[in-house]
Amino acid sequence: MAFSERITRLKSSLIREILAAAQRPEVMSFAGGLPAEEMLPVLDWSQMPTGMGQYGMSEGEPALREAIAAEARLLGVPCEASQVLIVSGSQQTLDLASKLFIDPGTKVLLEAPTYLAALQAFQLFGADCVAVPQEADGPQLQALEAQLERQRPAFAYLIPTFQNPSAVRYSEAKRDAVAALLDRYQVTLIEDEPYRELVFDAGSATPIVSRLRKASWIYTGTVSKTLLPGLRVGYLIATPDLFPHLLRLKQSADLHTNRVGQWQALQWLGTEQYREHLAELRDFYRLRRDAMQAALVEHFSELAEWQVPQGGLFFWLKLKQPQDTRLLLDAALAQNVAFMPGEPFFIDPDREPGYLRLNFSHVAPERLDEGLRRLAGVVRQGLAADAA
Amino acid sequence: MAFSERITRLKSSLIREILAAAQRPEVMSFAGGLPAEEMLPVLDWSQMPTGMGQYGMSEGEPALREAIAAEARLLGVPCEASQVLIVSGSQQTLDLASKLFIDPGTKVLLEAPTYLAALQAFQLFGADCVAVPQEADGPQLQALEAQLERQRPAFAYLIPTFQNPSAVRYSEAKRDAVAALLDRYQVTLIEDEPYRELVFDAGSATPIVSRLRKASWIYTGTVSKTLLPGLRVGYLIATPDLFPHLLRLKQSADLHTNRVGQWQALQWLGTEQYREHLAELRDFYRLRRDAMQAALVEHFSELAEWQVPQGGLFFWLKLKQPQDTRLLLDAALAQNVAFMPGEPFFIDPDREPGYLRLNFSHVAPERLDEGLRRLAGVVRQGLAADAA
């Protein structure tokens, strides 16, 4: 069988395999980025017009595009509804952007660590990914400038607000500095913002795209983290030089995003009901984050270092004594605990041992302590095995 | 701006532009393949579990995969649920198959004419498409064998049942012969069957994939033509050598297909309610086909030749005096009539003038006569202009 060359770059997805293992009800899963089941809103479909069953436009539902543009303008993103493309979840934006920009060998600039599924999507299309180290307040600026100047990447893919996996939120100063550098080198920005609304404090987080003056950009968001991932409704907003190409690529990918999900999303966006739901969600996740922090202090203080996340869904632990956390996975699953090893979030996994990404939104608080106690035991066993 | 090389092959979609023009309510559109609005079923969502809002599996909902496998086995397709992948409409199968097989220059074998959006998807990835002429009962077998032997295509993409655009249904003998040739040259078959259930007579149409003994295959179907296109729920069934790659490509494309649409499709597939709906749909479309045939006889007998379609959604007209039908589009739209020029359904549009694809499911019968009268007038004016 003769497959395309890109299939040699198609990796087995660790995420999918871990999530499959984590589906057993007895497993305490810190692995995924799943919303808590109990916070999924009940949907009312009674007012949906029958016509929503018909084919729709590749751009998406006009009213939904208007609502998203209005919300984005409130954030400071300068845009019109004509720049909004409804996509089948944010993952599709990565696919469309890959098609738009990436030939084998095309340079793409990422944070280190970065979102695993983005890295895999870009690499599938043959990207030569280069990275900038992440600091507590955003990317190392000197490294960023050096990479922009030397590599001239086709685009930079950044997650400035509660980054996945590191939970870093860029400071105001770094947001300004990153925008200025992208403008200077005229490098397109893809700004991925799935976690923006899951914020537990009052810190600022105006998008970087709103600070750009010259560079082209794609801003991407989703209702998956705040409403319902099962709808598969996300969006991108793009500068007018990029939009027509993305629209045609969208049409070639799946004609258009499902309209029943778009209609449902429109019932929520911008409403008082949605604001109340978001407030409840933040309160709920803040409590879960606090419970996780307490349990981590108890079980991981000797083993790891971490920052308390101010938003998003993850803790990012750095082991004090690095070991390849991928090798801990079987032992953890044998004890009915799932977690996400940190290595696959880096371009060169073998050179970055010793991180764990732990989701705090999914495991019920009453099982948290037991789950983290077991996981700490697995880490200690790994250290002992390394020492032996 | 440096885009990828594939963007040079990204065509403006005539379909999207014509459909956009056809959205004006005063336009009588023979252009699209839209189901009739009055036959869209009313949906009952009251029993949907809240959990359908959560992330799901990339493979699709297990119960839906089982139901689709069971239906396929009734058609003679040998398969298990583990070979079924739920996709976001059949268009996505074309995207996934392109990613699996096509590098720039990869040979792909098609019918001439073939489905325009498939041709565009394959060409976007750089396929070097080669074609086999279509006869009234399926492809010319000598030409097929010559292409298989000479070109060794990565796959053959065929639409054997009520082909889009030609409405051809392969005979039993041609189905057998095509399967034997694909087996002999071990060329993978992608068999696209969106129209199978829209059948107006009792003719046989056992899938070609059920006749293969050696060649790999992908069989693709959808609920878009029989239930609701707006759900964006389709499926593929693949041989086990292809399935794992398609699954990973699906995950990279959009994680999984929306679950609310999958849940809704499952409420219908295999039920008595669905069988009744299909029977009503066939009766309704048969009447529309007959009305279209009567109006065509009146207005186009001098201008064109055609076969009466036994299924699907289209008439395929061959003008007795060929002219480039793309040049008739503006004049038709100026008279509030939309149709689909035949040229883009061929690999080399400029060499295949003189076909029109006319949809018979969408225009109400009381407007049909006026619409076709105007369209015939536009064709006559085109002839006069050519002669002048």
mmCIF file with all atom_site columns, N, CA and C in Angstrom, chain B residues 162-212:
data_model
loop_
_atom_site.group_PDB
_atom_site.id
_atom_site.type_symbol
_atom_site.label_atom_id
_atom_site.label_alt_id
_atom_site.label_comp_id
_atom_site.label_asym_id
_atom_site.label_entity_id
_atom_site.label_seq_id
_atom_site.pdbx_PDB_ins_code
_atom_site.Cartn_x
_atom_site.Cartn_y
_atom_site.Cartn_z
_atom_site.occupancy
_atom_site.B_iso_or_equiv
_atom_site.pdbx_formal_charge
_atom_site.auth_seq_id
_atom_site.auth_comp_id
_atom_site.auth_asym_id
_atom_site.auth_atom_id
_atom_site.pdbx_PDB_model_num
ATOM 1   N N  . PHE B 1 162 ? -26.239 6.288  -9.015  1.00 0.00 ? 162 PHE B N  1
ATOM 2   C CA . PHE B 1 162 ? -26.789 7.623  -9.277  1.00 0.00 ? 162 PHE B CA 1
ATOM 3   C C  . PHE B 1 162 ? -25.675 8.662  -9.160  1.00 0.00 ? 162 PHE B C  1
ATOM 4   N N  . GLN B 1 163 ? -24.717 8.466  -10.038 1.00 0.00 ? 163 GLN B N  1
ATOM 5   C CA . GLN B 1 163 ? -23.507 9.268  -10.007 1.00 0.00 ? 163 GLN B CA 1
ATOM 6   C C  . GLN B 1 163 ? -23.804 10.764 -10.089 1.00 0.00 ? 163 GLN B C  1
ATOM 7   N N  . ASN B 1 164 ? -23.042 11.528 -9.362  1.00 0.00 ? 164 ASN B N  1
ATOM 8   C CA . ASN B 1 164 ? -23.088 12.984 -9.448  1.00 0.00 ? 164 ASN B CA 1
ATOM 9   C C  . ASN B 1 164 ? -21.914 13.415 -10.300 1.00 0.00 ? 164 ASN B C  1
ATOM 10  N N  . PRO B 1 165 ? -22.153 14.018 -11.463 1.00 0.00 ? 165 PRO B N  1
ATOM 11  C CA . PRO B 1 165 ? -23.388 14.632 -11.949 1.00 0.00 ? 165 PRO B CA 1
ATOM 12  C C  . PRO B 1 165 ? -24.191 13.794 -12.944 1.00 0.00 ? 165 PRO B C  1
ATOM 13  N N  . SER B 1 166 ? -23.684 12.672 -13.436 1.00 0.00 ? 166 SER B N  1
ATOM 14  C CA . SER B 1 166 ? -24.275 12.078 -14.646 1.00 0.00 ? 166 SER B CA 1
ATOM 15  C C  . SER B 1 166 ? -25.526 11.258 -14.382 1.00 0.00 ? 166 SER B C  1
ATOM 16  N N  . ALA B 1 167 ? -25.845 10.959 -13.100 1.00 0.00 ? 167 ALA B N  1
ATOM 17  C CA . ALA B 1 167 ? -27.004 10.149 -12.706 1.00 0.00 ? 167 ALA B CA 1
ATOM 18  C C  . ALA B 1 167 ? -26.876 8.692  -13.146 1.00 0.00 ? 167 ALA B C  1
ATOM 19  N N  . VAL B 1 168 ? -25.710 8.303  -13.680 1.00 0.00 ? 168 VAL B N  1
ATOM 20  C CA . VAL B 1 168 ? -25.503 6.917  -14.125 1.00 0.00 ? 168 VAL B CA 1
ATOM 21  C C  . VAL B 1 168 ? -25.541 5.968  -12.928 1.00 0.00 ? 168 VAL B C  1
ATOM 22  N N  . ARG B 1 169 ? -26.214 4.828  -13.132 1.00 0.00 ? 169 ARG B N  1
ATOM 23  C CA . ARG B 1 169 ? -26.093 3.723  -12.185 1.00 0.00 ? 169 ARG B CA 1
ATOM 24  C C  . ARG B 1 169 ? -25.383 2.571  -12.886 1.00 0.00 ? 169 ARG B C  1
ATOM 25  N N  . TYR B 1 170 ? -24.277 2.125  -12.324 1.00 0.00 ? 170 TYR B N  1
ATOM 26  C CA . TYR B 1 170 ? -23.532 1.015  -12.922 1.00 0.00 ? 170 TYR B CA 1
ATOM 27  C C  . TYR B 1 170 ? -24.428 -0.223 -12.972 1.00 0.00 ? 170 TYR B C  1
ATOM 28  N N  . SER B 1 171 ? -24.328 -0.968 -14.066 1.00 0.00 ? 171 SER B N  1
ATOM 29  C CA . SER B 1 171 ? -25.017 -2.262 -14.174 1.00 0.00 ? 171 SER B CA 1
ATOM 30  C C  . SER B 1 171 ? -24.332 -3.293 -13.277 1.00 0.00 ? 171 SER B C  1
ATOM 31  N N  . GLU B 1 172 ? -25.055 -4.402 -13.040 1.00 0.00 ? 172 GLU B N  1
ATOM 32  C CA . GLU B 1 172 ? -24.455 -5.511 -12.288 1.00 0.00 ? 172 GLU B CA 1
ATOM 33  C C  . GLU B 1 172 ? -23.155 -5.979 -12.965 1.00 0.00 ? 172 GLU B C  1
ATOM 34  N N  . ALA B 1 173 ? -23.206 -6.115 -14.275 1.00 0.00 ? 173 ALA B N  1
ATOM 35  C CA . ALA B 1 173 ? -22.035 -6.633 -14.991 1.00 0.00 ? 173 ALA B CA 1
ATOM 36  C C  . ALA B 1 173 ? -20.844 -5.694 -14.837 1.00 0.00 ? 173 ALA B C  1
ATOM 37  N N  . LYS B 1 174 ? -21.096 -4.396 -14.918 1.00 0.00 ? 174 LYS B N  1
ATOM 38  C CA . LYS B 1 174 ? -19.986 -3.442 -14.786 1.00 0.00 ? 174 LYS B CA 1
ATOM 39  C C  . LYS B 1 174 ? -19.456 -3.412 -13.359 1.00 0.00 ? 174 LYS B C  1
ATOM 40  N N  . ARG B 1 175 ? -20.368 -3.540 -12.380 1.00 0.00 ? 175 ARG B N  1
ATOM 41  C CA . ARG B 1 175 ? -19.896 -3.597 -10.986 1.00 0.00 ? 175 ARG B CA 1
ATOM 42  C C  . ARG B 1 175 ? -18.922 -4.761 -10.796 1.00 0.00 ? 175 ARG B C  1
ATOM 43  N N  . ASP B 1 176 ? -19.316 -5.935 -11.325 1.00 0.00 ? 176 ASP B N  1
ATOM 44  C CA . ASP B 1 176 ? -18.434 -7.097 -11.220 1.00 0.00 ? 176 ASP B CA 1
ATOM 45  C C  . ASP B 1 176 ? -17.111 -6.857 -11.946 1.00 0.00 ? 176 ASP B C  1
ATOM 46  N N  . ALA B 1 177 ? -17.211 -6.301 -13.142 1.00 0.00 ? 177 ALA B N  1
ATOM 47  C CA . ALA B 1 177 ? -16.002 -6.128 -13.950 1.00 0.00 ? 177 ALA B CA 1
ATOM 48  C C  . ALA B 1 177 ? -15.055 -5.109 -13.315 1.00 0.00 ? 177 ALA B C  1
ATOM 49  N N  . VAL B 1 178 ? -15.627 -4.032 -12.768 1.00 0.00 ? 178 VAL B N  1
ATOM 50  C CA . VAL B 1 178 ? -14.785 -3.015 -12.108 1.00 0.00 ? 178 VAL B CA 1
ATOM 51  C C  . VAL B 1 178 ? -14.086 -3.628 -10.898 1.00 0.00 ? 178 VAL B C  1
ATOM 52  N N  . ALA B 1 179 ? -14.828 -4.416 -10.103 1.00 0.00 ? 179 ALA B N  1
ATOM 53  C CA . ALA B 1 179 ? -14.226 -5.056 -8.929  1.00 0.00 ? 179 ALA B CA 1
ATOM 54  C C  . ALA B 1 179 ? -13.089 -5.983 -9.351  1.00 0.00 ? 179 ALA B C  1
ATOM 55  N N  . ALA B 1 180 ? -13.318 -6.762 -10.407 1.00 0.00 ? 180 ALA B N  1
ATOM 56  C CA . ALA B 1 180 ? -12.272 -7.699 -10.852 1.00 0.00 ? 180 ALA B CA 1
ATOM 57  C C  . ALA B 1 180 ? -11.021 -6.950 -11.301 1.00 0.00 ? 180 ALA B C  1
ATOM 58  N N  . LEU B 1 181 ? -11.210 -5.834 -11.985 1.00 0.00 ? 181 LEU B N  1
ATOM 59  C CA . LEU B 1 181 ? -10.046 -5.068 -12.448 1.00 0.00 ? 181 LEU B CA 1
ATOM 60  C C  . LEU B 1 181 ? -9.288  -4.442 -11.270 1.00 0.00 ? 181 LEU B C  1
ATOM 61  N N  . LEU B 1 182 ? -10.040 -3.898 -10.313 1.00 0.00 ? 182 LEU B N  1
ATOM 62  C CA . LEU B 1 182 ? -9.362  -3.300 -9.151  1.00 0.00 ? 182 LEU B CA 1
ATOM 63  C C  . LEU B 1 182 ? -8.602  -4.372 -8.373  1.00 0.00 ? 182 LEU B C  1
ATOM 64  N N  . ASP B 1 183 ? -9.196  -5.548 -8.243  1.00 0.00 ? 183 ASP B N  1
ATOM 65  C CA . ASP B 1 183 ? -8.481  -6.650 -7.594  1.00 0.00 ? 183 ASP B CA 1
ATOM 66  C C  . ASP B 1 183 ? -7.220  -7.027 -8.374  1.00 0.00 ? 183 ASP B C  1
ATOM 67  N N  . ARG B 1 184 ? -7.361  -7.121 -9.700  1.00 0.00 ? 184 ARG B N  1
ATOM 68  C CA . ARG B 1 184 ? -6.213  -7.560 -10.496 1.00 0.00 ? 184 ARG B CA 1
ATOM 69  C C  . ARG B 1 184 ? -5.035  -6.603 -10.343 1.00 0.00 ? 184 ARG B C  1
ATOM 70  N N  . TYR B 1 185 ? -5.352  -5.282 -10.371 1.00 0.00 ? 185 TYR B N  1
ATOM 71  C CA . TYR B 1 185 ? -4.258  -4.307 -10.287 1.00 0.00 ? 185 TYR B CA 1
ATOM 72  C C  . TYR B 1 185 ? -4.030  -3.825 -8.850  1.00 0.00 ? 185 TYR B C  1
ATOM 73  N N  . GLN B 1 186 ? -4.770  -4.417 -7.914  1.00 0.00 ? 186 GLN B N  1
ATOM 74  C CA . GLN B 1 186 ? -4.648  -4.078 -6.483  1.00 0.00 ? 186 GLN B CA 1
ATOM 75  C C  . GLN B 1 186 ? -4.673  -2.566 -6.254  1.00 0.00 ? 186 GLN B C  1
ATOM 76  N N  . VAL B 1 187 ? -5.684  -1.945 -6.830  1.00 0.00 ? 187 VAL B N  1
ATOM 77  C CA . VAL B 1 187 ? -5.877  -0.501 -6.647  1.00 0.00 ? 187 VAL B CA 1
ATOM 78  C C  . VAL B 1 187 ? -7.025  -0.290 -5.653  1.00 0.00 ? 187 VAL B C  1
ATOM 79  N N  . THR B 1 188 ? -6.772  0.534  -4.637  1.00 0.00 ? 188 THR B N  1
ATOM 80  C CA . THR B 1 188 ? -7.765  0.845  -3.609  1.00 0.00 ? 188 THR B CA 1
ATOM 81  C C  . THR B 1 188 ? -8.974  1.547  -4.222  1.00 0.00 ? 188 THR B C  1
ATOM 82  N N  . LEU B 1 189 ? -10.171 1.168  -3.764  1.00 0.00 ? 189 LEU B N  1
ATOM 83  C CA . LEU B 1 189 ? -11.401 1.808  -4.232  1.00 0.00 ? 189 LEU B CA 1
ATOM 84  C C  . LEU B 1 189 ? -11.972 2.711  -3.150  1.00 0.00 ? 189 LEU B C  1
ATOM 85  N N  . ILE B 1 190 ? -12.307 3.930  -3.523  1.00 0.00 ? 190 ILE B N  1
ATOM 86  C CA . ILE B 1 190 ? -13.153 4.784  -2.676  1.00 0.00 ? 190 ILE B CA 1
ATOM 87  C C  . ILE B 1 190 ? -14.512 4.857  -3.354  1.00 0.00 ? 190 ILE B C  1
ATOM 88  N N  . GLU B 1 191 ? -15.506 4.236  -2.721  1.00 0.00 ? 191 GLU B N  1
ATOM 89  C CA . GLU B 1 191 ? -16.848 4.143  -3.301  1.00 0.00 ? 191 GLU B CA 1
ATOM 90  C C  . GLU B 1 191 ? -17.760 5.109  -2.543  1.00 0.00 ? 191 GLU B C  1
ATOM 91  N N  . ASP B 1 192 ? -18.240 6.120  -3.233  1.00 0.00 ? 192 ASP B N  1
ATOM 92  C CA . ASP B 1 192 ? -19.000 7.205  -2.607  1.00 0.00 ? 192 ASP B CA 1
ATOM 93  C C  . ASP B 1 192 ? -20.482 6.989  -2.913  1.00 0.00 ? 192 ASP B C  1
ATOM 94  N N  . GLU B 1 193 ? -21.286 6.867  -1.859  1.00 0.00 ? 193 GLU B N  1
ATOM 95  C CA . GLU B 1 193 ? -22.691 6.484  -2.047  1.00 0.00 ? 193 GLU B CA 1
ATOM 96  C C  . GLU B 1 193 ? -23.664 7.407  -1.325  1.00 0.00 ? 193 GLU B C  1
ATOM 97  N N  . PRO B 1 194 ? -23.693 8.672  -1.653  1.00 0.00 ? 194 PRO B N  1
ATOM 98  C CA . PRO B 1 194 ? -24.642 9.541  -0.956  1.00 0.00 ? 194 PRO B CA 1
ATOM 99  C C  . PRO B 1 194 ? -26.099 9.337  -1.389  1.00 0.00 ? 194 PRO B C  1
ATOM 100 N N  . TYR B 1 195 ? -26.298 8.795  -2.591  1.00 0.00 ? 195 TYR B N  1
ATOM 101 C CA . TYR B 1 195 ? -27.651 8.809  -3.164  1.00 0.00 ? 195 TYR B CA 1
ATOM 102 C C  . TYR B 1 195 ? -28.341 7.455  -3.156  1.00 0.00 ? 195 TYR B C  1
ATOM 103 N N  . ARG B 1 196 ? -27.652 6.427  -2.616  1.00 0.00 ? 196 ARG B N  1
ATOM 104 C CA . ARG B 1 196 ? -28.164 5.051  -2.684  1.00 0.00 ? 196 ARG B CA 1
ATOM 105 C C  . ARG B 1 196 ? -29.634 4.945  -2.315  1.00 0.00 ? 196 ARG B C  1
ATOM 106 N N  . GLU B 1 197 ? -30.060 5.625  -1.249  1.00 0.00 ? 197 GLU B N  1
ATOM 107 C CA . GLU B 1 197 ? -31.431 5.452  -0.751  1.00 0.00 ? 197 GLU B CA 1
ATOM 108 C C  . GLU B 1 197 ? -32.460 6.248  -1.544  1.00 0.00 ? 197 GLU B C  1
ATOM 109 N N  . LEU B 1 198 ? -31.981 7.166  -2.370  1.00 0.00 ? 198 LEU B N  1
ATOM 110 C CA . LEU B 1 198 ? -32.925 7.980  -3.168  1.00 0.00 ? 198 LEU B CA 1
ATOM 111 C C  . LEU B 1 198 ? -33.147 7.288  -4.505  1.00 0.00 ? 198 LEU B C  1
ATOM 112 N N  . VAL B 1 199 ? -33.855 6.168  -4.491  1.00 0.00 ? 199 VAL B N  1
ATOM 113 C CA . VAL B 1 199 ? -34.002 5.314  -5.665  1.00 0.00 ? 199 VAL B CA 1
ATOM 114 C C  . VAL B 1 199 ? -35.479 5.221  -6.040  1.00 0.00 ? 199 VAL B C  1
ATOM 115 N N  . PHE B 1 200 ? -35.747 5.305  -7.357  1.00 0.00 ? 200 PHE B N  1
ATOM 116 C CA . PHE B 1 200 ? -37.140 5.381  -7.812  1.00 0.00 ? 200 PHE B CA 1
ATOM 117 C C  . PHE B 1 200 ? -37.612 4.112  -8.512  1.00 0.00 ? 200 PHE B C  1
ATOM 118 N N  . ASP B 1 201 ? -36.775 3.074  -8.560  1.00 0.00 ? 201 ASP B N  1
ATOM 119 C CA . ASP B 1 201 ? -37.191 1.811  -9.149  1.00 0.00 ? 201 ASP B CA 1
ATOM 120 C C  . ASP B 1 201 ? -36.585 0.670  -8.341  1.00 0.00 ? 201 ASP B C  1
ATOM 121 N N  . ALA B 1 202 ? -36.685 -0.547 -8.858  1.00 0.00 ? 202 ALA B N  1
ATOM 122 C CA . ALA B 1 202 ? -36.268 -1.717 -8.075  1.00 0.00 ? 202 ALA B CA 1
ATOM 123 C C  . ALA B 1 202 ? -34.906 -2.253 -8.509  1.00 0.00 ? 202 ALA B C  1
ATOM 124 N N  . GLY B 1 203 ? -34.180 -1.497 -9.298  1.00 0.00 ? 203 GLY B N  1
ATOM 125 C CA . GLY B 1 203 ? -32.905 -1.995 -9.810  1.00 0.00 ? 203 GLY B CA 1
ATOM 126 C C  . GLY B 1 203 ? -31.896 -2.295 -8.707  1.00 0.00 ? 203 GLY B C  1
ATOM 127 N N  . SER B 1 204 ? -31.027 -3.248 -8.987  1.00 0.00 ? 204 SER B N  1
ATOM 128 C CA . SER B 1 204 ? -30.018 -3.658 -8.005  1.00 0.00 ? 204 SER B CA 1
ATOM 129 C C  . SER B 1 204 ? -28.870 -2.661 -7.957  1.00 0.00 ? 204 SER B C  1
ATOM 130 N N  . ALA B 1 205 ? -28.228 -2.618 -6.827  1.00 0.00 ? 205 ALA B N  1
ATOM 131 C CA . ALA B 1 205 ? -27.091 -1.714 -6.701  1.00 0.00 ? 205 ALA B CA 1
ATOM 132 C C  . ALA B 1 205 ? -26.194 -2.162 -5.561  1.00 0.00 ? 205 ALA B C  1
ATOM 133 N N  . THR B 1 206 ? -25.866 -3.461 -5.544  1.00 0.00 ? 206 THR B N  1
ATOM 134 C CA . THR B 1 206 ? -24.970 -3.937 -4.486  1.00 0.00 ? 206 THR B CA 1
ATOM 135 C C  . THR B 1 206 ? -23.616 -3.242 -4.621  1.00 0.00 ? 206 THR B C  1
ATOM 136 N N  . PRO B 1 207 ? -23.075 -2.729 -3.524  1.00 0.00 ? 207 PRO B N  1
ATOM 137 C CA . PRO B 1 207 ? -21.827 -1.963 -3.618  1.00 0.00 ? 207 PRO B CA 1
ATOM 138 C C  . PRO B 1 207 ? -20.687 -2.758 -4.244  1.00 0.00 ? 207 PRO B C  1
ATOM 139 N N  . ILE B 1 208 ? -19.815 -2.042 -4.917  1.00 0.00 ? 208 ILE B N  1
ATOM 140 C CA . ILE B 1 208 ? -18.647 -2.682 -5.526  1.00 0.00 ? 208 ILE B CA 1
ATOM 141 C C  . ILE B 1 208 ? -17.714 -3.214 -4.445  1.00 0.00 ? 208 ILE B C  1
ATOM 142 N N  . VAL B 1 209 ? -17.612 -2.508 -3.309  1.00 0.00 ? 209 VAL B N  1
ATOM 143 C CA . VAL B 1 209 ? -16.683 -2.979 -2.269  1.00 0.00 ? 209 VAL B CA 1
ATOM 144 C C  . VAL B 1 209 ? -17.043 -4.386 -1.804  1.00 0.00 ? 209 VAL B C  1
ATOM 145 N N  . SER B 1 210 ? -18.334 -4.771 -1.910  1.00 0.00 ? 210 SER B N  1
ATOM 146 C CA . SER B 1 210 ? -18.723 -6.111 -1.475  1.00 0.00 ? 210 SER B CA 1
ATOM 147 C C  . SER B 1 210 ? -18.254 -7.175 -2.459  1.00 0.00 ? 210 SER B C  1
ATOM 148 N N  . ARG B 1 211 ? -17.796 -6.756 -3.634  1.00 0.00 ? 211 ARG B N  1
ATOM 149 C CA . ARG B 1 211 ? -17.350 -7.704 -4.664  1.00 0.00 ? 211 ARG B CA 1
ATOM 150 C C  . ARG B 1 211 ? -15.837 -7.816 -4.719  1.00 0.00 ? 211 ARG B C  1
ATOM 151 N N  . LEU B 1 212 ? -15.136 -6.999 -3.942  1.00 0.00 ? 212 LEU B N  1
ATOM 152 C CA . LEU B 1 212 ? -13.665 -7.032 -3.966  1.00 0.00 ? 212 LEU B CA 1
ATOM 153 C C  . LEU B 1 212 ? -13.151 -8.222 -3.161  1.00 0.00 ? 212 LEU B C  1
#
